[in-house]
């Protein structure tokens, strides 16, 4: 089945440790995104990537790092520099790449989300 | 940046009732998405609706882009409709065509049996 998978579902981290969250998609989408959700709030963008080997910071990138070595994969590392890492992390993807397709074409811009990873710092 | 406001923040319904959720946005947008977040956290795509009206079963959505709002209608609500409903609008990222979504704070819907 086509879709977006995230692992692990739950993750516990001790203070001072780095942890890496996995996000894989088999939808052949160019663009991938990482969002963070805190209780009772909407999602905020951490990082995004339009194509392989390229990624850009979102609104709350401090304390996080990413890589995009393969089209299918966009792992997120939560570093010890992130002051409040306990949150729900969601990965998304869209067909949208750098082809310049107008934004009104839904099939290129609609974002689809994985099931999420709940990170708790102990 | 663009502001997205959703109302009401909380809504409690009896099963079978109808409801309307509203999403206001502060700037012009050329598309909009509605999501349902289930109790396990999964975001489910409901509508991609830049303008006009779409229907999918008991759900329908209308976006009036010129007036900067969108409405989500839920008819004959069921307990499985419970969860948080988000609207999100894209912000074109200047360096390319990928688009960050800006989310509202959501409407928490509870449908009672």
Short mmCIF file of C-alpha atoms in Angstrom, two decimals:
data_model
loop_
_atom_site.label_atom_id
_atom_site.label_comp_id
_atom_site.label_asym_id
_atom_site.label_seq_id
_atom_site.Cartn_x
_atom_site.Cartn_y
_atom_site.Cartn_z
CA UNK A 1 0.00 0.00 0.00
CA UNK A 2 1.18 3.51 -0.76
CA UNK A 3 1.61 5.81 2.17
CA UNK A 4 3.78 7.50 4.74
CA UNK A 5 5.24 5.59 7.66
CA UNK A 6 6.83 6.97 10.79
CA UNK A 7 8.77 5.12 13.45
CA UNK A 8 8.84 4.65 16.27
CA UNK A 9 5.28 5.38 17.38
CA UNK A 10 6.46 6.27 20.89
CA UNK A 11 9.95 7.42 21.88
CA UNK A 12 11.41 8.21 25.26
CA UNK A 13 14.59 10.20 25.58
CA UNK A 14 16.80 11.17 28.45
CA UNK A 15 17.88 14.78 28.67
CA UNK A 16 21.09 15.41 26.75
CA UNK A 17 20.51 12.64 24.21
CA UNK A 18 20.00 13.03 20.49
CA UNK A 19 17.25 10.94 18.92
CA UNK A 20 16.29 10.34 15.29
CA UNK A 21 12.71 9.99 14.05
CA UNK A 22 12.14 8.07 10.85
CA UNK A 23 9.83 9.12 8.00
CA UNK A 24 9.47 7.06 4.84
CA UNK A 25 7.09 7.49 1.90
CA UNK A 26 6.46 5.33 -1.15
CA UNK A 27 4.20 7.81 -2.92
CA UNK A 28 7.00 9.08 -5.18
CA UNK A 29 6.45 12.57 -3.74
CA UNK A 30 9.16 15.18 -4.20
CA UNK A 31 8.43 17.35 -1.17
CA UNK A 32 8.55 16.26 2.46
CA UNK A 33 7.90 18.15 5.68
CA UNK A 34 8.29 17.82 9.44
CA UNK A 35 5.77 19.43 11.78
CA UNK A 36 5.57 19.60 15.55
CA UNK A 37 2.31 19.60 17.50
CA UNK A 38 2.01 20.61 21.15
CA UNK A 39 -1.10 19.76 23.21
CA UNK A 40 -4.18 21.74 22.21
CA UNK A 41 -2.43 23.47 19.35
CA UNK A 42 -2.08 23.29 15.61
CA UNK A 43 1.01 22.11 13.78
CA UNK A 44 4.15 24.16 13.24
CA UNK A 45 6.74 23.54 10.53
CA UNK A 46 10.23 22.43 11.57
CA UNK A 47 11.93 21.65 8.25
CA UNK A 48 10.92 20.95 4.67
CA UNK A 49 12.62 19.48 1.62
CA UNK A 50 11.61 20.02 -1.97
CA UNK A 51 14.06 17.59 -3.57
CA UNK A 52 16.81 15.18 -2.62
CA UNK A 53 19.87 16.76 -1.02
CA UNK A 54 18.02 20.00 -0.36
CA UNK A 55 16.17 21.17 2.75
CA UNK A 56 15.15 24.44 4.35
CA UNK A 57 14.35 25.62 7.86
CA UNK A 58 10.79 26.22 8.91
CA UNK A 59 9.48 28.36 11.74
CA UNK A 60 10.94 26.35 14.62
CA UNK A 61 14.11 24.68 13.30
CA UNK A 62 16.35 25.46 16.28
CA UNK A 63 17.51 22.27 18.00
CA UNK A 64 16.57 20.03 15.06
CA UNK A 65 18.44 18.67 12.05
CA UNK A 66 17.40 16.73 8.95
CA UNK A 67 18.85 14.99 5.92
CA UNK A 68 17.39 14.05 2.55
CA UNK A 69 19.72 11.54 0.93
CA UNK A 70 16.91 9.56 -0.71
CA UNK A 71 13.61 10.67 -2.18
CA UNK A 72 11.73 8.24 0.04
CA UNK A 73 13.29 9.20 3.36
CA UNK A 74 13.43 12.35 5.48
CA UNK A 75 14.71 11.59 9.00
CA UNK A 76 14.52 14.20 11.75
CA UNK A 77 17.08 14.38 14.55
CA UNK A 78 16.05 16.04 17.79
CA UNK A 79 19.27 17.26 19.36
CA UNK A 80 20.10 18.06 22.96
CA UNK A 81 19.95 21.73 21.99
CA UNK A 82 16.14 21.53 21.66
CA UNK A 83 14.90 22.91 24.98
CA UNK A 84 11.38 21.49 24.98
CA UNK A 85 11.38 18.41 22.77
CA UNK A 86 8.38 16.64 24.28
CA UNK A 87 5.74 16.82 21.55
CA UNK A 88 3.96 14.94 18.79
CA UNK A 89 5.94 14.93 15.54
CA UNK A 90 4.24 14.55 12.17
CA UNK A 91 5.83 13.98 8.80
CA UNK A 92 4.07 14.93 5.56
CA UNK A 93 4.68 14.77 1.85
CA UNK A 94 3.30 16.24 -1.35
CA UNK A 95 3.93 15.72 -5.04
CA UNK A 96 5.00 19.39 -5.14
CA UNK A 97 8.59 19.71 -6.25
CA UNK A 98 10.48 22.35 -8.13
CA UNK A 99 8.73 21.96 -11.45
CA UNK A 100 6.88 25.23 -11.02
CA UNK A 101 3.44 23.68 -11.21
CA UNK A 102 0.87 26.32 -10.30
CA UNK A 103 -0.36 26.08 -6.76
CA UNK A 104 -3.99 25.72 -7.80
CA UNK A 105 -3.40 22.18 -9.03
CA UNK A 106 -4.45 20.13 -6.03
CA UNK A 107 -2.66 16.95 -6.95
CA UNK A 108 0.68 18.69 -6.67
CA UNK A 109 0.16 20.64 -3.48
CA UNK A 110 -2.04 18.58 -1.21
CA UNK A 111 -0.09 17.39 1.82
CA UNK A 112 -0.57 13.93 3.29
CA UNK A 113 0.53 12.99 6.77
CA UNK A 114 2.05 10.00 8.49
CA UNK A 115 0.73 8.58 11.79
CA UNK A 116 3.17 10.54 13.95
CA UNK A 117 5.75 9.90 16.67
CA UNK A 118 5.17 10.89 20.31
CA UNK A 119 8.45 11.95 21.89
CA UNK A 120 8.75 12.26 25.65
CA UNK A 121 11.84 13.53 27.43
CA UNK A 122 12.38 11.93 30.82
CA UNK B 1 2.70 35.73 8.34
CA UNK B 2 -0.81 34.62 7.59
CA UNK B 3 -3.16 34.13 10.53
CA UNK B 4 -5.69 31.30 10.63
CA UNK B 5 -8.55 31.36 13.14
CA UNK B 6 -11.02 28.56 13.72
CA UNK B 7 -14.32 28.66 15.54
CA UNK B 8 -15.76 27.41 17.73
CA UNK B 9 -12.80 26.01 19.70
CA UNK B 10 -15.00 23.33 21.24
CA UNK B 11 -18.28 21.79 20.12
CA UNK B 12 -20.38 19.11 21.77
CA UNK B 13 -23.18 17.49 19.77
CA UNK B 14 -25.71 14.78 20.19
CA UNK B 15 -25.44 12.00 17.63
CA UNK B 16 -27.48 12.88 14.56
CA UNK B 17 -27.08 16.64 14.87
CA UNK B 18 -25.59 18.89 12.21
CA UNK B 19 -22.75 21.36 12.70
CA UNK B 20 -20.78 24.07 10.94
CA UNK B 21 -17.12 24.78 11.61
CA UNK B 22 -15.54 28.01 10.43
CA UNK B 23 -12.02 28.93 9.31
CA UNK B 24 -11.01 32.56 8.77
CA UNK B 25 -7.68 33.55 7.25
CA UNK B 26 -5.98 36.92 7.18
CA UNK B 27 -4.61 37.02 3.67
CA UNK B 28 -5.37 35.80 0.20
CA UNK B 29 -4.78 32.12 -0.32
CA UNK B 30 -4.98 29.94 -3.39
CA UNK B 31 -5.78 26.73 -1.63
CA UNK B 32 -6.94 25.37 1.69
CA UNK B 33 -7.05 21.96 3.35
CA UNK B 34 -9.39 20.55 6.00
CA UNK B 35 -8.17 17.71 8.20
CA UNK B 36 -9.66 15.50 10.88
CA UNK B 37 -7.28 14.42 13.62
CA UNK B 38 -8.53 11.22 15.20
CA UNK B 39 -7.95 10.30 18.86
CA UNK B 40 -4.74 8.48 17.90
CA UNK B 41 -3.29 11.62 16.34
CA UNK B 42 -3.56 10.65 12.69
CA UNK B 43 -4.37 13.56 10.39
CA UNK B 44 -6.90 12.50 7.80
CA UNK B 45 -7.37 14.59 4.68
CA UNK B 46 -10.96 15.72 4.31
CA UNK B 47 -10.89 18.36 1.60
CA UNK B 48 -8.52 20.25 -0.59
CA UNK B 49 -10.68 23.23 -1.48
CA UNK B 50 -9.22 26.45 -2.95
CA UNK B 51 -12.67 27.77 -3.73
CA UNK B 52 -16.23 26.67 -4.24
CA UNK B 53 -18.00 23.74 -2.63
CA UNK B 54 -17.14 20.07 -2.35
CA UNK B 55 -19.05 17.21 -0.80
CA UNK B 56 -17.95 13.82 0.45
CA UNK B 57 -20.72 11.81 2.04
CA UNK B 58 -21.99 13.55 5.17
CA UNK B 59 -19.26 16.18 4.97
CA UNK B 60 -19.11 19.19 2.74
CA UNK B 61 -16.92 22.28 2.58
CA UNK B 62 -17.18 25.72 1.07
CA UNK B 63 -14.38 28.21 0.59
CA UNK B 64 -15.04 31.85 -0.29
CA UNK B 65 -11.52 33.00 -1.02
CA UNK B 66 -12.50 36.60 -1.76
CA UNK B 67 -13.99 36.90 1.74
CA UNK B 68 -11.22 34.87 3.38
CA UNK B 69 -13.17 32.09 5.02
CA UNK B 70 -14.04 28.45 4.67
CA UNK B 71 -16.81 26.39 6.25
CA UNK B 72 -16.94 22.69 7.03
CA UNK B 73 -20.40 21.15 7.37
CA UNK B 74 -20.99 17.88 9.17
CA UNK B 75 -24.46 16.42 8.82
CA UNK B 76 -26.02 13.60 10.83
CA UNK B 77 -22.99 13.44 13.08
CA UNK B 78 -21.74 10.11 14.41
CA UNK B 79 -19.56 9.31 17.41
CA UNK B 80 -16.74 8.44 15.02
CA UNK B 81 -16.73 12.09 13.88
CA UNK B 82 -15.24 13.06 17.25
CA UNK B 83 -11.77 14.53 17.20
CA UNK B 84 -10.10 17.77 16.22
CA UNK B 85 -10.79 19.47 12.91
CA UNK B 86 -8.06 21.66 11.46
CA UNK B 87 -7.96 23.96 8.51
CA UNK B 88 -4.62 24.87 6.98
CA UNK B 89 -3.52 27.26 4.30
CA UNK B 90 -0.25 27.27 2.41
CA UNK B 91 2.43 29.91 2.51
CA UNK B 92 4.38 29.98 -0.71
CA UNK B 93 8.03 29.61 0.16
CA UNK B 94 9.99 32.10 -1.87
CA UNK B 95 12.83 29.75 -2.72
CA UNK B 96 10.67 27.26 -4.54
CA UNK B 97 7.28 25.74 -4.93
CA UNK B 98 7.04 23.72 -1.73
CA UNK B 99 4.47 25.25 0.55
CA UNK B 100 4.46 25.35 4.30
CA UNK B 101 1.01 24.85 5.80
CA UNK B 102 -0.14 27.30 8.44
CA UNK B 103 -2.64 25.62 10.75
CA UNK B 104 -5.45 27.01 12.83
CA UNK B 105 -5.79 25.92 16.46
CA UNK B 106 -8.56 23.51 15.59
CA UNK B 107 -12.12 22.76 16.66
CA UNK B 108 -12.47 19.96 19.21
CA UNK B 109 -15.66 18.08 18.31
CA UNK B 110 -17.29 15.63 20.69
CA UNK B 111 -20.30 13.65 19.47
CA UNK B 112 -22.26 12.01 22.25
CA UNK B 113 -24.20 8.76 21.70
#
